């Protein structure tokens, strides 16, 4: 069975936003709210994993001679 392609990060955030709206709706049953909460936790963990991978990639890209290098972010006015 083929592994499911991961959703784009933005899609995950959109799904989380939808779940938050559902949980906030007072007309939604407790069971449905709990199911939405559980799905939200799964999506949050996935989003966190994606962010950690992106952070690692950035660190690798900024390395110079095998050592971490830091670089200050410049505001648009400073460029």
mmCIF file with all atom_site columns, N, CA, C and O in Angstrom, residues 41-64:
data_model
loop_
_atom_site.group_PDB
_atom_site.id
_atom_site.type_symbol
_atom_site.label_atom_id
_atom_site.label_alt_id
_atom_site.label_comp_id
_atom_site.label_asym_id
_atom_site.label_entity_id
_atom_site.label_seq_id
_atom_site.pdbx_PDB_ins_code
_atom_site.Cartn_x
_atom_site.Cartn_y
_atom_site.Cartn_z
_atom_site.occupancy
_atom_site.B_iso_or_equiv
_atom_site.pdbx_formal_charge
_atom_site.auth_seq_id
_atom_site.auth_comp_id
_atom_site.auth_asym_id
_atom_site.auth_atom_id
_atom_site.pdbx_PDB_model_num
ATOM 1  N N  . UNK A 1 41 ? -5.177 17.446 17.665 1.00 0.00 ? 41 UNK A N  1
ATOM 2  C CA . UNK A 1 41 ? -3.911 17.068 18.302 1.00 0.00 ? 41 UNK A CA 1
ATOM 3  C C  . UNK A 1 41 ? -3.009 16.371 17.288 1.00 0.00 ? 41 UNK A C  1
ATOM 4  O O  . UNK A 1 41 ? -1.807 16.658 17.199 1.00 0.00 ? 41 UNK A O  1
ATOM 5  N N  . UNK A 1 42 ? -3.571 15.478 16.495 1.00 0.00 ? 42 UNK A N  1
ATOM 6  C CA . UNK A 1 42 ? -2.784 14.777 15.471 1.00 0.00 ? 42 UNK A CA 1
ATOM 7  C C  . UNK A 1 42 ? -2.213 15.771 14.455 1.00 0.00 ? 42 UNK A C  1
ATOM 8  O O  . UNK A 1 42 ? -1.037 15.693 14.089 1.00 0.00 ? 42 UNK A O  1
ATOM 9  N N  . UNK A 1 43 ? -3.047 16.707 14.011 1.00 0.00 ? 43 UNK A N  1
ATOM 10 C CA . UNK A 1 43 ? -2.591 17.708 13.048 1.00 0.00 ? 43 UNK A CA 1
ATOM 11 C C  . UNK A 1 43 ? -1.527 18.621 13.652 1.00 0.00 ? 43 UNK A C  1
ATOM 12 O O  . UNK A 1 43 ? -0.557 18.988 12.980 1.00 0.00 ? 43 UNK A O  1
ATOM 13 N N  . UNK A 1 44 ? -1.698 18.975 14.924 1.00 0.00 ? 44 UNK A N  1
ATOM 14 C CA . UNK A 1 44 ? -0.722 19.827 15.597 1.00 0.00 ? 44 UNK A CA 1
ATOM 15 C C  . UNK A 1 44 ? 0.629  19.128 15.677 1.00 0.00 ? 44 UNK A C  1
ATOM 16 O O  . UNK A 1 44 ? 1.678  19.736 15.438 1.00 0.00 ? 44 UNK A O  1
ATOM 17 N N  . UNK A 1 45 ? 0.617  17.847 16.017 1.00 0.00 ? 45 UNK A N  1
ATOM 18 C CA . UNK A 1 45 ? 1.866  17.088 16.087 1.00 0.00 ? 45 UNK A CA 1
ATOM 19 C C  . UNK A 1 45 ? 2.532  16.996 14.713 1.00 0.00 ? 45 UNK A C  1
ATOM 20 O O  . UNK A 1 45 ? 3.754  17.095 14.599 1.00 0.00 ? 45 UNK A O  1
ATOM 21 N N  . UNK A 1 46 ? 1.737  16.799 13.681 1.00 0.00 ? 46 UNK A N  1
ATOM 22 C CA . UNK A 1 46 ? 2.283  16.746 12.325 1.00 0.00 ? 46 UNK A CA 1
ATOM 23 C C  . UNK A 1 46 ? 2.881  18.098 11.936 1.00 0.00 ? 46 UNK A C  1
ATOM 24 O O  . UNK A 1 46 ? 3.970  18.158 11.364 1.00 0.00 ? 46 UNK A O  1
ATOM 25 N N  . UNK A 1 47 ? 2.168  19.177 12.247 1.00 0.00 ? 47 UNK A N  1
ATOM 26 C CA . UNK A 1 47 ? 2.680  20.512 11.931 1.00 0.00 ? 47 UNK A CA 1
ATOM 27 C C  . UNK A 1 47 ? 3.986  20.772 12.678 1.00 0.00 ? 47 UNK A C  1
ATOM 28 O O  . UNK A 1 47 ? 4.935  21.332 12.104 1.00 0.00 ? 47 UNK A O  1
ATOM 29 N N  . UNK A 1 48 ? 4.054  20.370 13.928 1.00 0.00 ? 48 UNK A N  1
ATOM 30 C CA . UNK A 1 48 ? 5.274  20.545 14.715 1.00 0.00 ? 48 UNK A CA 1
ATOM 31 C C  . UNK A 1 48 ? 6.433  19.760 14.095 1.00 0.00 ? 48 UNK A C  1
ATOM 32 O O  . UNK A 1 48 ? 7.552  20.250 14.006 1.00 0.00 ? 48 UNK A O  1
ATOM 33 N N  . UNK A 1 49 ? 6.156  18.552 13.620 1.00 0.00 ? 49 UNK A N  1
ATOM 34 C CA . UNK A 1 49 ? 7.188  17.738 12.980 1.00 0.00 ? 49 UNK A CA 1
ATOM 35 C C  . UNK A 1 49 ? 7.711  18.428 11.716 1.00 0.00 ? 49 UNK A C  1
ATOM 36 O O  . UNK A 1 49 ? 8.923  18.494 11.485 1.00 0.00 ? 49 UNK A O  1
ATOM 37 N N  . UNK A 1 50 ? 6.798  18.969 10.929 1.00 0.00 ? 50 UNK A N  1
ATOM 38 C CA . UNK A 1 50 ? 7.191  19.660 9.702  1.00 0.00 ? 50 UNK A CA 1
ATOM 39 C C  . UNK A 1 50 ? 8.043  20.880 10.030 1.00 0.00 ? 50 UNK A C  1
ATOM 40 O O  . UNK A 1 50 ? 9.063  21.144 9.374  1.00 0.00 ? 50 UNK A O  1
ATOM 41 N N  . UNK A 1 51 ? 7.660  21.628 11.067 1.00 0.00 ? 51 UNK A N  1
ATOM 42 C CA . UNK A 1 51 ? 8.434  22.795 11.463 1.00 0.00 ? 51 UNK A CA 1
ATOM 43 C C  . UNK A 1 51 ? 9.826  22.406 11.952 1.00 0.00 ? 51 UNK A C  1
ATOM 44 O O  . UNK A 1 51 ? 10.820 23.077 11.641 1.00 0.00 ? 51 UNK A O  1
ATOM 45 N N  . UNK A 1 52 ? 9.920  21.324 12.697 1.00 0.00 ? 52 UNK A N  1
ATOM 46 C CA . UNK A 1 52 ? 11.223 20.858 13.175 1.00 0.00 ? 52 UNK A CA 1
ATOM 47 C C  . UNK A 1 52 ? 12.113 20.435 12.015 1.00 0.00 ? 52 UNK A C  1
ATOM 48 O O  . UNK A 1 52 ? 13.316 20.724 12.013 1.00 0.00 ? 52 UNK A O  1
ATOM 49 N N  . UNK A 1 53 ? 11.529 19.774 11.009 1.00 0.00 ? 53 UNK A N  1
ATOM 50 C CA . UNK A 1 53 ? 12.300 19.383 9.826  1.00 0.00 ? 53 UNK A CA 1
ATOM 51 C C  . UNK A 1 53 ? 12.774 20.616 9.062  1.00 0.00 ? 53 UNK A C  1
ATOM 52 O O  . UNK A 1 53 ? 13.924 20.659 8.600  1.00 0.00 ? 53 UNK A O  1
ATOM 53 N N  . UNK A 1 54 ? 11.926 21.609 8.946  1.00 0.00 ? 54 UNK A N  1
ATOM 54 C CA . UNK A 1 54 ? 12.310 22.846 8.257  1.00 0.00 ? 54 UNK A CA 1
ATOM 55 C C  . UNK A 1 54 ? 13.431 23.549 9.019  1.00 0.00 ? 54 UNK A C  1
ATOM 56 O O  . UNK A 1 54 ? 14.387 24.047 8.407  1.00 0.00 ? 54 UNK A O  1
ATOM 57 N N  . UNK A 1 55 ? 13.329 23.573 10.338 1.00 0.00 ? 55 UNK A N  1
ATOM 58 C CA . UNK A 1 55 ? 14.372 24.193 11.155 1.00 0.00 ? 55 UNK A CA 1
ATOM 59 C C  . UNK A 1 55 ? 15.711 23.470 10.959 1.00 0.00 ? 55 UNK A C  1
ATOM 60 O O  . UNK A 1 55 ? 16.756 24.111 10.821 1.00 0.00 ? 55 UNK A O  1
ATOM 61 N N  . UNK A 1 56 ? 15.670 22.150 10.905 1.00 0.00 ? 56 UNK A N  1
ATOM 62 C CA . UNK A 1 56 ? 16.890 21.375 10.686 1.00 0.00 ? 56 UNK A CA 1
ATOM 63 C C  . UNK A 1 56 ? 17.490 21.672 9.316  1.00 0.00 ? 56 UNK A C  1
ATOM 64 O O  . UNK A 1 56 ? 18.698 21.827 9.179  1.00 0.00 ? 56 UNK A O  1
ATOM 65 N N  . UNK A 1 57 ? 16.655 21.761 8.318  1.00 0.00 ? 57 UNK A N  1
ATOM 66 C CA . UNK A 1 57 ? 17.145 22.083 6.968  1.00 0.00 ? 57 UNK A CA 1
ATOM 67 C C  . UNK A 1 57 ? 17.798 23.455 6.934  1.00 0.00 ? 57 UNK A C  1
ATOM 68 O O  . UNK A 1 57 ? 18.837 23.645 6.299  1.00 0.00 ? 57 UNK A O  1
ATOM 69 N N  . UNK A 1 58 ? 17.194 24.417 7.627  1.00 0.00 ? 58 UNK A N  1
ATOM 70 C CA . UNK A 1 58 ? 17.755 25.770 7.677  1.00 0.00 ? 58 UNK A CA 1
ATOM 71 C C  . UNK A 1 58 ? 19.115 25.744 8.361  1.00 0.00 ? 58 UNK A C  1
ATOM 72 O O  . UNK A 1 58 ? 20.075 26.366 7.898  1.00 0.00 ? 58 UNK A O  1
ATOM 73 N N  . UNK A 1 59 ? 19.213 25.002 9.463  1.00 0.00 ? 59 UNK A N  1
ATOM 74 C CA . UNK A 1 59 ? 20.504 24.891 10.163 1.00 0.00 ? 59 UNK A CA 1
ATOM 75 C C  . UNK A 1 59 ? 21.577 24.320 9.236  1.00 0.00 ? 59 UNK A C  1
ATOM 76 O O  . UNK A 1 59 ? 22.707 24.809 9.207  1.00 0.00 ? 59 UNK A O  1
ATOM 77 N N  . UNK A 1 60 ? 21.221 23.271 8.500  1.00 0.00 ? 60 UNK A N  1
ATOM 78 C CA . UNK A 1 60 ? 22.187 22.664 7.589  1.00 0.00 ? 60 UNK A CA 1
ATOM 79 C C  . UNK A 1 60 ? 22.606 23.637 6.486  1.00 0.00 ? 60 UNK A C  1
ATOM 80 O O  . UNK A 1 60 ? 23.779 23.690 6.102  1.00 0.00 ? 60 UNK A O  1
ATOM 81 N N  . UNK A 1 61 ? 21.662 24.407 5.991  1.00 0.00 ? 61 UNK A N  1
ATOM 82 C CA . UNK A 1 61 ? 21.974 25.367 4.937  1.00 0.00 ? 61 UNK A CA 1
ATOM 83 C C  . UNK A 1 61 ? 22.869 26.494 5.433  1.00 0.00 ? 61 UNK A C  1
ATOM 84 O O  . UNK A 1 61 ? 23.652 27.063 4.664  1.00 0.00 ? 61 UNK A O  1
ATOM 85 N N  . UNK A 1 62 ? 22.762 26.830 6.708  1.00 0.00 ? 62 UNK A N  1
ATOM 86 C CA . UNK A 1 62 ? 23.551 27.926 7.256  1.00 0.00 ? 62 UNK A CA 1
ATOM 87 C C  . UNK A 1 62 ? 24.922 27.492 7.751  1.00 0.00 ? 62 UNK A C  1
ATOM 88 O O  . UNK A 1 62 ? 25.762 28.332 8.065  1.00 0.00 ? 62 UNK A O  1
ATOM 89 N N  . UNK A 1 63 ? 25.178 26.187 7.805  1.00 0.00 ? 63 UNK A N  1
ATOM 90 C CA . UNK A 1 63 ? 26.477 25.708 8.273  1.00 0.00 ? 63 UNK A CA 1
ATOM 91 C C  . UNK A 1 63 ? 27.583 26.129 7.317  1.00 0.00 ? 63 UNK A C  1
ATOM 92 O O  . UNK A 1 63 ? 27.429 26.112 6.105  1.00 0.00 ? 63 UNK A O  1
ATOM 93 N N  . UNK A 1 64 ? 28.703 26.503 7.925  1.00 0.00 ? 64 UNK A N  1
ATOM 94 C CA . UNK A 1 64 ? 29.892 26.847 7.141  1.00 0.00 ? 64 UNK A CA 1
ATOM 95 C C  . UNK A 1 64 ? 31.044 26.020 7.689  1.00 0.00 ? 64 UNK A C  1
ATOM 96 O O  . UNK A 1 64 ? 31.306 26.031 8.885  1.00 0.00 ? 64 UNK A O  1
#
